[in-house]
XYZ file of C-alpha atoms in Angstrom:
104
model
C 99.642 -65.703 98.468
C 99.138 -68.223 101.179
C 100.009 -67.815 104.837
C 103.472 -68.492 106.248
C 105.728 -66.567 103.957
C 108.071 -63.650 104.622
C 107.925 -59.932 103.956
C 110.934 -57.635 103.699
C 109.852 -54.067 104.398
C 112.298 -51.487 103.080
C 111.571 -47.890 104.083
C 113.751 -45.146 102.627
C 114.060 -41.406 102.215
C 115.508 -40.438 98.829
C 118.102 -37.774 98.207
C 117.552 -35.122 95.514
C 117.848 -36.058 91.839
C 117.675 -39.398 90.045
C 121.411 -40.098 89.614
C 120.649 -43.427 87.902
C 118.149 -44.543 90.559
C 115.197 -45.327 88.246
C 117.304 -47.546 85.982
C 118.841 -49.379 88.958
C 115.428 -49.880 90.580
C 114.054 -51.417 87.374
C 117.077 -53.729 87.151
C 116.726 -54.833 90.777
C 113.041 -55.629 90.267
C 113.814 -57.686 87.170
C 116.630 -59.488 88.989
C 114.507 -60.148 92.103
C 111.809 -61.721 89.929
C 114.395 -64.260 88.743
C 115.347 -65.321 92.281
C 114.112 -68.630 93.712
C 111.544 -67.967 96.429
C 110.528 -64.484 95.226
C 106.737 -64.123 95.504
C 106.081 -60.494 94.607
C 106.571 -56.847 95.511
C 104.548 -53.732 96.341
C 106.041 -50.250 96.378
C 105.021 -46.619 96.879
C 106.885 -43.322 97.177
C 105.479 -39.993 98.297
C 106.284 -36.570 96.902
C 108.438 -35.967 99.986
C 110.779 -38.786 98.903
C 109.650 -41.279 101.557
C 109.203 -44.721 100.049
C 108.126 -48.139 101.236
C 108.822 -51.306 99.291
C 107.592 -54.656 100.548
C 108.960 -57.753 98.872
C 107.538 -61.197 99.594
C 109.605 -64.380 99.861
C 108.944 -68.055 100.475
C 111.677 -68.453 103.109
C 114.373 -66.744 105.127
C 116.948 -68.633 103.040
C 115.552 -67.009 99.871
C 115.807 -63.573 101.524
C 119.416 -64.217 102.547
C 120.324 -65.423 99.042
C 118.845 -62.199 97.611
C 120.720 -60.088 100.150
C 123.978 -61.814 99.204
C 123.448 -61.616 95.421
C 126.516 -59.739 94.107
C 124.614 -57.303 91.881
C 122.073 -56.553 94.620
C 124.898 -55.993 97.130
C 126.583 -53.483 94.803
C 123.335 -51.572 94.233
C 122.606 -51.593 97.975
C 125.979 -49.921 98.609
C 125.260 -47.327 95.919
C 121.939 -46.640 97.611
C 123.695 -45.913 100.887
C 126.313 -43.688 99.261
C 124.129 -41.865 96.730
C 120.350 -42.379 96.699
C 119.162 -42.560 100.309
C 119.290 -40.030 103.124
C 118.319 -42.941 105.363
C 116.794 -46.404 105.067
C 115.460 -49.140 107.313
C 114.877 -52.822 106.539
C 112.572 -55.123 108.485
C 112.070 -58.856 107.912
C 108.744 -60.286 109.045
C 107.063 -63.669 108.981
C 103.514 -63.419 107.672
C 101.271 -65.673 109.744
C 98.081 -64.873 107.843
C 96.722 -62.368 105.373
C 93.340 -61.048 104.300
C 92.089 -59.530 101.093
C 89.019 -57.767 99.749
C 88.100 -57.165 96.123
C 85.017 -55.179 95.166
C 82.808 -56.999 92.686
C 82.174 -55.027 89.504
């Protein structure tokens, strides 16, 4: 990725049980990948249920379009009612990034 893109940081604490979460998460990832301006995603969840997902976007307009996507909106509401004890979303502009890859 090059500099000057956006990151949406979604931090959440899951409730007990799957309740359709894994299937919905896979669908949202597939749908996000189809959205104009989507650049990628990184995600991790600990055994305690705390998760962080960072999605990368080319613009704030692309982020807003994703937020307003009808299927994403419905899943977001289900997350609030069923899957998350709490969640927090942050939108950040990435000014620069750095990477390291060990040579093998």
